[in-house]
PDB file of C-alpha atoms and ligand atoms in Angstrom:
ATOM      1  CA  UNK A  26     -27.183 -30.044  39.038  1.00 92.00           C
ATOM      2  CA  UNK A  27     -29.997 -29.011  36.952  1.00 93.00           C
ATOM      3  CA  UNK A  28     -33.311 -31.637  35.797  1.00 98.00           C
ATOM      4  CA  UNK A  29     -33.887 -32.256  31.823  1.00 98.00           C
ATOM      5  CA  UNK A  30     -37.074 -33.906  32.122  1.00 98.00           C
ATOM      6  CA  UNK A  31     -40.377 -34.208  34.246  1.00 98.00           C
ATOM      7  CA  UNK A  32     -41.031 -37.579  33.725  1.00 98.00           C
ATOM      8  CA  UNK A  33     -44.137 -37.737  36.337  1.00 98.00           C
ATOM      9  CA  UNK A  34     -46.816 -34.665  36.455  1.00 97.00           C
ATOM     10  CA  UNK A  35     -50.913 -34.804  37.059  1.00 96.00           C
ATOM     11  CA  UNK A  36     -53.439 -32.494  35.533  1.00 95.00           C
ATOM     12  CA  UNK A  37     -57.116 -32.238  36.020  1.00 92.00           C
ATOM     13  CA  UNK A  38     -57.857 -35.254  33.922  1.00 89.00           C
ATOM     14  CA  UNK A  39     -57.142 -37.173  37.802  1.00 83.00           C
ATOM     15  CA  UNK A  40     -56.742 -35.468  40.539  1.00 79.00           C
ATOM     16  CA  UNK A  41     -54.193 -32.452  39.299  1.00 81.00           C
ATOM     17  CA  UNK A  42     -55.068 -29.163  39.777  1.00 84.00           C
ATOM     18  CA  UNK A  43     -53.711 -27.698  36.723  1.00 89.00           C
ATOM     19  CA  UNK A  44     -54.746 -28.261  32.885  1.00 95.00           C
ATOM     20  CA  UNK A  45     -51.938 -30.004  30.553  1.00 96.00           C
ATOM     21  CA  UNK A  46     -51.410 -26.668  29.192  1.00 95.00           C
ATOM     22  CA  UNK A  47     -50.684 -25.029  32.046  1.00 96.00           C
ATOM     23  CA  UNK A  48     -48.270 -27.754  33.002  1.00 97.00           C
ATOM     24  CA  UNK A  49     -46.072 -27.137  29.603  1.00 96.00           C
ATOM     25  CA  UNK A  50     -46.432 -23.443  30.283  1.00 96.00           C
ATOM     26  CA  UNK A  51     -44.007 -24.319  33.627  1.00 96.00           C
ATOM     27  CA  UNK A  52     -41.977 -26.993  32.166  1.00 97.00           C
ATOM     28  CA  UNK A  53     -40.537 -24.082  29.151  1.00 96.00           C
ATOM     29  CA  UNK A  54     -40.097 -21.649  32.503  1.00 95.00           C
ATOM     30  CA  UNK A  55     -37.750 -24.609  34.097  1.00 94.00           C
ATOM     31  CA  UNK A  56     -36.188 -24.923  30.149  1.00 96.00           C
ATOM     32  CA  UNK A  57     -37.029 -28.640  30.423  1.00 98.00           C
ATOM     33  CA  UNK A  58     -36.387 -30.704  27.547  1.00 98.00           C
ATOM     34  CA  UNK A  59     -39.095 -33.021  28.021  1.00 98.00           C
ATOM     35  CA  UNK A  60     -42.263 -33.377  29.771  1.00 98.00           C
ATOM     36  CA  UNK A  61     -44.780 -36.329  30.561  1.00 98.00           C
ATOM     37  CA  UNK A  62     -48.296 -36.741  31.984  1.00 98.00           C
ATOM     38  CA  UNK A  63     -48.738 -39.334  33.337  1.00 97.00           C
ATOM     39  CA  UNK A  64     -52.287 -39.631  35.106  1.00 96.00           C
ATOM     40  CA  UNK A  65     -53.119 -42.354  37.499  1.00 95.00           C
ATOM     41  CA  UNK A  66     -54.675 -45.274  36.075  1.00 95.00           C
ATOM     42  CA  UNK A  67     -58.703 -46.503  36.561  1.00 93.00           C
ATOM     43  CA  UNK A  68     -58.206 -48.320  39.468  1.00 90.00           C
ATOM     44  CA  UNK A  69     -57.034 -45.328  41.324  1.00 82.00           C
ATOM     45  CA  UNK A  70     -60.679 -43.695  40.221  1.00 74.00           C
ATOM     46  CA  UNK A  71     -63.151 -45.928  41.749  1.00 68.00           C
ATOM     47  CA  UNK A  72     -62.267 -45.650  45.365  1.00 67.00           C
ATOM     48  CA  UNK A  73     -60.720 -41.872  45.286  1.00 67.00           C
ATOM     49  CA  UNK A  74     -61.268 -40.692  41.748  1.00 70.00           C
ATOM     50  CA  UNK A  75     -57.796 -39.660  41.571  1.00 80.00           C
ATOM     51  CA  UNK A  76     -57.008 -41.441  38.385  1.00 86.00           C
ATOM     52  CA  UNK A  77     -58.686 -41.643  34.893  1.00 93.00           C
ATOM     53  CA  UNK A  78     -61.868 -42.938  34.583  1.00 91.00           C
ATOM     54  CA  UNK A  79     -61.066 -45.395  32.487  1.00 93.00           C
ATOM     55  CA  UNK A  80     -58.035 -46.315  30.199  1.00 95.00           C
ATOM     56  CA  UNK A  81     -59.341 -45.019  27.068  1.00 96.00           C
ATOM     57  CA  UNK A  82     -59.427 -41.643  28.350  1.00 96.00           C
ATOM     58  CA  UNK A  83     -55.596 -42.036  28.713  1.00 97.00           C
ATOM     59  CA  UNK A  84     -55.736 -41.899  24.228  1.00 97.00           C
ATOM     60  CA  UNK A  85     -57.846 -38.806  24.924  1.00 97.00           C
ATOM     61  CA  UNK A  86     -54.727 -37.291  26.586  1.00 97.00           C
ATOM     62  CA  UNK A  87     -52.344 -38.460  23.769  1.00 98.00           C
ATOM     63  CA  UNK A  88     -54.173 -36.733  21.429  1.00 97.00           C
ATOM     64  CA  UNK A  89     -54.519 -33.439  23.194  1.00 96.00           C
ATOM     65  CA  UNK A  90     -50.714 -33.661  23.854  1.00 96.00           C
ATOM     66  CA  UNK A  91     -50.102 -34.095  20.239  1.00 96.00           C
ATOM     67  CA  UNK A  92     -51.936 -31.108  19.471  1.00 94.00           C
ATOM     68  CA  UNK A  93     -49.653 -29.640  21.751  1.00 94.00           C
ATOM     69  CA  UNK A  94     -46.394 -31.148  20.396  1.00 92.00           C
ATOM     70  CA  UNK A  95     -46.741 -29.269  16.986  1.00 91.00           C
ATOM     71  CA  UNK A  96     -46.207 -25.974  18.743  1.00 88.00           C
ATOM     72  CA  UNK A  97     -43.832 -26.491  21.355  1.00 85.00           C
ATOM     73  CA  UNK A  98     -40.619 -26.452  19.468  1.00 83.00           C
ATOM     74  CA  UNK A  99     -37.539 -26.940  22.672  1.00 90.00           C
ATOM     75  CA  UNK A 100     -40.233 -29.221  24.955  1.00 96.00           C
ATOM     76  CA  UNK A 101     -40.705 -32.847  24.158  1.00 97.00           C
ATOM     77  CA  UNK A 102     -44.328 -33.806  25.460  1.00 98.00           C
ATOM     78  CA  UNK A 103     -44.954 -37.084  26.288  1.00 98.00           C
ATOM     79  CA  UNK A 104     -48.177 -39.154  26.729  1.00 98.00           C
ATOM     80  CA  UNK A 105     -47.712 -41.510  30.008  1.00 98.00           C
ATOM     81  CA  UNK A 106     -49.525 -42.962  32.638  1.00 98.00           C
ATOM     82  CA  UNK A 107     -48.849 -43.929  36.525  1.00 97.00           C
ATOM     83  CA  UNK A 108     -50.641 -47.163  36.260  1.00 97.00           C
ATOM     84  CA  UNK A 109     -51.547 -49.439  39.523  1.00 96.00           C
ATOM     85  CA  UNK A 110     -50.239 -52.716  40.419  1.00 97.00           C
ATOM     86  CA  UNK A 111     -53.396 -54.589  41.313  1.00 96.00           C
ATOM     87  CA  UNK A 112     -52.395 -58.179  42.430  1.00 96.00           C
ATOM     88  CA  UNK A 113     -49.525 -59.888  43.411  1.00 97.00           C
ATOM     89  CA  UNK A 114     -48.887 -61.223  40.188  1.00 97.00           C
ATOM     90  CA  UNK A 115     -48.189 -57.932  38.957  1.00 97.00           C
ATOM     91  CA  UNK A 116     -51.022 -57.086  36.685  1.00 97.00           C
ATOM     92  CA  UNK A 117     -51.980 -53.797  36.255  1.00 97.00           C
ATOM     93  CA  UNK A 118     -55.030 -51.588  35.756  1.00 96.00           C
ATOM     94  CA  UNK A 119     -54.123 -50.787  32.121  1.00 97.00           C
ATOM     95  CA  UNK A 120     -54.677 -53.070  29.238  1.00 97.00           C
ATOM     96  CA  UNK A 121     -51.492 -53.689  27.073  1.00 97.00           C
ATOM     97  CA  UNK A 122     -52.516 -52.612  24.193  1.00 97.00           C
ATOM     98  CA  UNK A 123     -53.191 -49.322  25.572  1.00 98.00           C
ATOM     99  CA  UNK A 124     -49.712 -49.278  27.531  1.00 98.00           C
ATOM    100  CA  UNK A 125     -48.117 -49.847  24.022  1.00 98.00           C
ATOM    101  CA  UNK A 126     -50.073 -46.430  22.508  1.00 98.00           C
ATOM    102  CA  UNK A 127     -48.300 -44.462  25.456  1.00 98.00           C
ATOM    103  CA  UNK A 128     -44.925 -42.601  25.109  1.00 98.00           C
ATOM    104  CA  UNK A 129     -44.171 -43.704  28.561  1.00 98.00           C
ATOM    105  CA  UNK A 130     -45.366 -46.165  31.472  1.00 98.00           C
ATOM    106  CA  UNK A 131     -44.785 -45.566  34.798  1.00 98.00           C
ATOM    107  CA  UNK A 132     -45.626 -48.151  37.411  1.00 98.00           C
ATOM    108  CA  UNK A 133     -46.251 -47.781  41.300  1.00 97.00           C
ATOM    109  CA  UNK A 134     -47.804 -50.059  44.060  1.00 95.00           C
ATOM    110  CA  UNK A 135     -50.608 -47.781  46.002  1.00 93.00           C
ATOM    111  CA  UNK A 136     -52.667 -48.460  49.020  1.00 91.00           C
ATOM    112  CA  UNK A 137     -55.974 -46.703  48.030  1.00 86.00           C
ATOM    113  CA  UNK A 138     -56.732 -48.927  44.947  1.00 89.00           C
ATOM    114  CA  UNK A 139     -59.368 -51.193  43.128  1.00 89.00           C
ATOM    115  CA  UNK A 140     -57.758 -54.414  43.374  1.00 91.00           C
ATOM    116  CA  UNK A 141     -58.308 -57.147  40.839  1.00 91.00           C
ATOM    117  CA  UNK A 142     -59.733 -59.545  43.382  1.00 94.00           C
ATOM    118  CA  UNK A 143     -61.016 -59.975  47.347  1.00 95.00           C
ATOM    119  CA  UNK A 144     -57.558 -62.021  47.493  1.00 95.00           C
ATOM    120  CA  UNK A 145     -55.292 -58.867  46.652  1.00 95.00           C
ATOM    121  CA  UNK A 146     -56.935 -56.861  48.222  1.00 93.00           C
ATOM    122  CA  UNK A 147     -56.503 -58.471  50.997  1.00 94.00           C
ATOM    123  CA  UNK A 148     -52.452 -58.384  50.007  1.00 94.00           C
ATOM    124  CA  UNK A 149     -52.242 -55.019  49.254  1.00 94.00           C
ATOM    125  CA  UNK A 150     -54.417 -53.162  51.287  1.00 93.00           C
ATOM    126  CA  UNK A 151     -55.369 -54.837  54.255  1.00 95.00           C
ATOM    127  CA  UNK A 152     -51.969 -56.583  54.881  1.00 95.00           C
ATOM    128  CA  UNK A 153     -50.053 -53.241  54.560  1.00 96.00           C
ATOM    129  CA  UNK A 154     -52.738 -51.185  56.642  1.00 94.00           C
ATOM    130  CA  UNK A 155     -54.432 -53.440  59.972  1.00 94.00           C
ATOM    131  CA  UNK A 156     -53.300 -56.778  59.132  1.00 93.00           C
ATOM    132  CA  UNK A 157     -49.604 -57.059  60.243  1.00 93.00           C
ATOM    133  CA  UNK A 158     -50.270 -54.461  63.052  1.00 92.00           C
ATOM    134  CA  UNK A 159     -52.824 -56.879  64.377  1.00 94.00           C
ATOM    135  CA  UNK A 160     -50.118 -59.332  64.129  1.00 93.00           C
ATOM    136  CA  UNK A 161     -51.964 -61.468  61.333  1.00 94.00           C
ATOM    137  CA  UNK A 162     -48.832 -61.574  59.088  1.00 94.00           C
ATOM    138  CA  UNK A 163     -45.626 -60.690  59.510  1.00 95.00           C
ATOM    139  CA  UNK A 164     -44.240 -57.598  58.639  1.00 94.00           C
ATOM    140  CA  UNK A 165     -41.261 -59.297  56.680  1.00 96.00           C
ATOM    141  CA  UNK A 166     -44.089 -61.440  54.864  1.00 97.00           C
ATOM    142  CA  UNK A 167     -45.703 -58.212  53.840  1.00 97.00           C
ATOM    143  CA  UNK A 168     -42.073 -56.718  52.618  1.00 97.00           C
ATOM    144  CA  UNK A 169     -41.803 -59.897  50.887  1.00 98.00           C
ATOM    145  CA  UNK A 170     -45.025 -59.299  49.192  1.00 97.00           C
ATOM    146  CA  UNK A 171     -44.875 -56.005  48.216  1.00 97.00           C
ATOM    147  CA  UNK A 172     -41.303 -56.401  46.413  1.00 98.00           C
ATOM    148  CA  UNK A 173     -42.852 -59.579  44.685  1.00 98.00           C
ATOM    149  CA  UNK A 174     -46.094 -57.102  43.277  1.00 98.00           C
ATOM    150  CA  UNK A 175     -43.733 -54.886  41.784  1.00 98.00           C
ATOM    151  CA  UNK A 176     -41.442 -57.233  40.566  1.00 98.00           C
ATOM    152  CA  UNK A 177     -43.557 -59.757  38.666  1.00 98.00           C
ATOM    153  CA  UNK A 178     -44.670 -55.876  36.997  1.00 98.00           C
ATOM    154  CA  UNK A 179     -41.512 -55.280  35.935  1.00 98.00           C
ATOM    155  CA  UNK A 180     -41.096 -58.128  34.787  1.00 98.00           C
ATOM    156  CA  UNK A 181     -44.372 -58.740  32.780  1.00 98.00           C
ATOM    157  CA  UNK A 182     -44.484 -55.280  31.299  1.00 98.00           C
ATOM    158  CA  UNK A 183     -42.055 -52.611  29.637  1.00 98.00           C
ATOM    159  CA  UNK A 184     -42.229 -50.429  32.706  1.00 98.00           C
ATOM    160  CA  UNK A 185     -39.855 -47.008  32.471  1.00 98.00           C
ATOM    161  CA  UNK A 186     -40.405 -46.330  35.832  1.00 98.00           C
ATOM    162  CA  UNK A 187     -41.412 -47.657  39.126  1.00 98.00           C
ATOM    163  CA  UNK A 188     -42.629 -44.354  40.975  1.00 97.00           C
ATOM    164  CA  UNK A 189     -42.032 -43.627  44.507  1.00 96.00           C
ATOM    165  CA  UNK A 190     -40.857 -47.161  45.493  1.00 95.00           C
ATOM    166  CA  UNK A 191     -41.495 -47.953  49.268  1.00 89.00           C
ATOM    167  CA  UNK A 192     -43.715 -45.040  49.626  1.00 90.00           C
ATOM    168  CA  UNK A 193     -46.642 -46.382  52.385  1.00 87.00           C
ATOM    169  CA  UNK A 194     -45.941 -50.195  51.309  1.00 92.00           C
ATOM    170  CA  UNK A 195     -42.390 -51.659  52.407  1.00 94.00           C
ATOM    171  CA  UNK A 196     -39.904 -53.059  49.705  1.00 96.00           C
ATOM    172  CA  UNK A 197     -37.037 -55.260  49.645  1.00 97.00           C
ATOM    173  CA  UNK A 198     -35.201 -52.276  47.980  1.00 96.00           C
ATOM    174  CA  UNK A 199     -32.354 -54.379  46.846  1.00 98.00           C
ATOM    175  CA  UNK A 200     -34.081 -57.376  45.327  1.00 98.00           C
ATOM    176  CA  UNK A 201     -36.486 -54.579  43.252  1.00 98.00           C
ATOM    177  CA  UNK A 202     -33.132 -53.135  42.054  1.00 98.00           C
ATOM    178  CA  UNK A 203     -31.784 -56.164  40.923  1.00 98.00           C
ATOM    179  CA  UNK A 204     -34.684 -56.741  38.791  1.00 98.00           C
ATOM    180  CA  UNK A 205     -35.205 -53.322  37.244  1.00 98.00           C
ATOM    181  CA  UNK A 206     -31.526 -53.087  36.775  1.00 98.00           C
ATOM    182  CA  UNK A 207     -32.175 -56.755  34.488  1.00 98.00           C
ATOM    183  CA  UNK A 208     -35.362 -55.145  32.683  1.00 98.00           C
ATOM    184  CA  UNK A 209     -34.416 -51.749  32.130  1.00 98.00           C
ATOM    185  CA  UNK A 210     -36.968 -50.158  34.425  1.00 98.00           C
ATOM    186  CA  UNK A 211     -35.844 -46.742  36.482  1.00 98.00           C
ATOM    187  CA  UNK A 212     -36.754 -46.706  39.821  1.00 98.00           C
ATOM    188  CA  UNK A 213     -37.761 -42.643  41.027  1.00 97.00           C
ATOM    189  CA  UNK A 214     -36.602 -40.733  43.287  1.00 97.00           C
ATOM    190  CA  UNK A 215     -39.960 -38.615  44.164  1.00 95.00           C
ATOM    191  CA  UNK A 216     -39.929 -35.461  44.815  1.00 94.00           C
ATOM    192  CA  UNK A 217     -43.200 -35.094  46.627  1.00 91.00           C
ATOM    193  CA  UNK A 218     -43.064 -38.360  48.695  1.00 86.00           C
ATOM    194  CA  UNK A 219     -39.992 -37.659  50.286  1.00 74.00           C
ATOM    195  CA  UNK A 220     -40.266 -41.123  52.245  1.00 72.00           C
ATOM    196  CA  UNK A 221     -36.234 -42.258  50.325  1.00 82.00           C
ATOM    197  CA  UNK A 222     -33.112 -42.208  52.509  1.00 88.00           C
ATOM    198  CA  UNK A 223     -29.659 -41.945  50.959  1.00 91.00           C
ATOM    199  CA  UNK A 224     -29.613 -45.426  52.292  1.00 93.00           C
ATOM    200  CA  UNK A 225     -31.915 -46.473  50.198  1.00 93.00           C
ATOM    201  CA  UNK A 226     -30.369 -44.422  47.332  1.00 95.00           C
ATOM    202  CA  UNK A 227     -27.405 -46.600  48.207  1.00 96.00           C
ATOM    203  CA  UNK A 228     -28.794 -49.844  48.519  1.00 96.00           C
ATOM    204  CA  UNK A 229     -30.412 -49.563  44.827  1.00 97.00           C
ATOM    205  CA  UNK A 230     -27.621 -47.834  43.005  1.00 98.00           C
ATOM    206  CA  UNK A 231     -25.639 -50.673  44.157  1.00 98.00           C
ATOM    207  CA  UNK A 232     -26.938 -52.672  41.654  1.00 98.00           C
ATOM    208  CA  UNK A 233     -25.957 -50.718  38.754  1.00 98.00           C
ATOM    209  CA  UNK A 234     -30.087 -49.825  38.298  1.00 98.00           C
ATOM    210  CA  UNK A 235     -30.454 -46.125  36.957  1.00 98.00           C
ATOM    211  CA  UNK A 236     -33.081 -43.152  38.739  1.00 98.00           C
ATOM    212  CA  UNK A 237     -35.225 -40.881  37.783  1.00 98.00           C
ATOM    213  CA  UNK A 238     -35.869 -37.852  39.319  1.00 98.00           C
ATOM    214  CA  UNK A 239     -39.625 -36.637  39.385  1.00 98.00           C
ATOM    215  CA  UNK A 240     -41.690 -34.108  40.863  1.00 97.00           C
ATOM    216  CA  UNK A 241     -44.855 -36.029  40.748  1.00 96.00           C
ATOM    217  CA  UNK A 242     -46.732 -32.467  40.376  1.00 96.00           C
ATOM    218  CA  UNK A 243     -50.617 -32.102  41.224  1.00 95.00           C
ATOM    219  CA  UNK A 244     -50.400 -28.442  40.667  1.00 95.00           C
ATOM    220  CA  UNK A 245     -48.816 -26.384  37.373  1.00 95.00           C
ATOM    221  CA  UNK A 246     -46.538 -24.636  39.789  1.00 96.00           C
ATOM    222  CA  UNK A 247     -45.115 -28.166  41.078  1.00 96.00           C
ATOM    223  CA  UNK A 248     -43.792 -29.048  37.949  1.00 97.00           C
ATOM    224  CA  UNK A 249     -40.047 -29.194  37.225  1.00 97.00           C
ATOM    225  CA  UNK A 250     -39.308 -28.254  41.121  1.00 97.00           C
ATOM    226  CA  UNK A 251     -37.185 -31.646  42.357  1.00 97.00           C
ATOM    227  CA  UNK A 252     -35.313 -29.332  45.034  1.00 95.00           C
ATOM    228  CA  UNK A 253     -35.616 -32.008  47.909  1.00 95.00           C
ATOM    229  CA  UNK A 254     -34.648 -35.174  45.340  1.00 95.00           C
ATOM    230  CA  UNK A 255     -31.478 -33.374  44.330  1.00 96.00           C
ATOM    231  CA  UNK A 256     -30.454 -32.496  47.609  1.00 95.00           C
ATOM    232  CA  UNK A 257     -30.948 -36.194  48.481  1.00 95.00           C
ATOM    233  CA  UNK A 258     -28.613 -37.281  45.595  1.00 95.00           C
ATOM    234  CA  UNK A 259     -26.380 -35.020  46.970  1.00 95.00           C
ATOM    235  CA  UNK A 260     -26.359 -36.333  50.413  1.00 95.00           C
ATOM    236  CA  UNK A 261     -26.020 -40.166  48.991  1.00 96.00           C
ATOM    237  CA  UNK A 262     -23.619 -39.294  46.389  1.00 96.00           C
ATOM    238  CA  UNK A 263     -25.273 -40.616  43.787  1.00 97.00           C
ATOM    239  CA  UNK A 264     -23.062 -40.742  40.186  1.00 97.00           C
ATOM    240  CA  UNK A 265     -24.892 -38.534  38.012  1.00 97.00           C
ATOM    241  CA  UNK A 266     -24.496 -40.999  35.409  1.00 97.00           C
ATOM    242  CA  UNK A 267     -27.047 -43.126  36.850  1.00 98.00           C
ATOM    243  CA  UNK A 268     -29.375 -40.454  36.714  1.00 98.00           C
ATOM    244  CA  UNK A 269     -31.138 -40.276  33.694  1.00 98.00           C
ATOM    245  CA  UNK A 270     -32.551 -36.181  34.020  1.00 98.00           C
ATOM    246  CA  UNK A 271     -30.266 -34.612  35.613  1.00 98.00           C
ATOM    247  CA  UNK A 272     -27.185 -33.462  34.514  1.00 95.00           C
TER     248      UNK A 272
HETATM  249 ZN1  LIG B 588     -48.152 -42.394  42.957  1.00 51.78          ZN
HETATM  250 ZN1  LIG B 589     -48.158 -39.545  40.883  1.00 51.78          ZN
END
């Protein structure tokens, strides 16, 4: 079992250690095929300054990478982001128009965010964090939240992936499926947040929705290492054909 494709990597434009460069520089040691960045997106700067600073900066990237793409021959660079969901509704942090310059969207639901309003923040962060252990909500209406975030994403956008689904914010694991299975959305298997089970692996794949496997790098070195996903595949017996980078 051997990956294709990094589909999920961070450089020093957010919080990455590494410069683009030096992330391409790994992915040719790993023979990838293909390689994306895919910083976090603005909302994910204001409270942490782990994302971009703002979306525009994500074109900045593209264009580096295309300077890039005329002299890697064998790697396929791609410009992406890891945008935030950032109310229930499912909007994110990055304006279509950009999303439609980028070679690849990711999507994920995060705690430590700018949300959109004092109402989802509320959802998202306060719900998942004090509120249901203070017994404010229930923990189910919280699941039921969550999944609903990510789904109304899925299906308002052209997501490719929903990273690290469940990861600090419980999902209905089986409803998201269902959906990205309908839209054509990949839900990840994450390397570096190894929260998955093979029952969750299960539960998704059930549906006939296909993975991708990611390291989710924040250092060069990171990139292209998915040793702990594939081992997980393993365990759940995942068909390979549902897999779309590893063969
Ligand atoms: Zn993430
Ligand atoms: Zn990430």
């Amino acid at each position: 079992m051997y990956l294709t494709a990094d589909y999920h990597t961070h450089t020093n434009y957010g919080h990455g250690a590494g410069r683009i460069k030096d992330n391409i520089r790994q992915a040719i040691q790993f023979d990838l095929d293909e390689l994306a960045i895919t910083e976090h997106g603005p909302a994910s700067h204001s409270l942490t300054r782990l994302g971009v600073k703002d979306s525009l900066q994500l074109l900045e990237i593209k264009e580096e990478i295309a300077e890039y793409n005329r002299y890697f021959d064998g790697l396929n660079l791609l410009a992406g982001v890891e945008a935030n969901v950032i109310n229930l509704e499912g909007r994110l942090d990055v304006p279509e128009v950009i999303l439609n310059e980028l070679d690849i969207v990711l999507a994920g639901l995060h705690l430590w965010i700018k949300p959109d309003s004092w109402q989802a923040g509320r959802r998202i962060i306060f719900d998942n964090t004090i509120g249901y252990r203070l017994g404010l909500i229930p923990r189910g209406k919280v699941r039921q939240n969550n999944t609903q975030a990510l789904v109304n994403a899925v299906k308002r956008y052209d997501i490719d992936i929903i990273t690290h689904p469940g990861y600090q914010l419980d999902i209905n694991t089986y409803r998201l499926a269902t959906v990205c299975r309908r839209e054509d959305t990949c839900l990840e298997i994450n390397n570096s947040h190894q929260q998955l089970s093979a029952d969750f692996i299960d539960t998704a794949a059930s549906t006939g929705v296909e993975f991708a496997v990611n390291s989710d790098a924040h250092t060069a070195g990171g990139v292209g290492r998915v040793d702990s996903a594939l081992e997980l595949i393993n365990e759940a017996e995942l068909d390979l054909d549902q897999v779309i980078n590893v063969t």
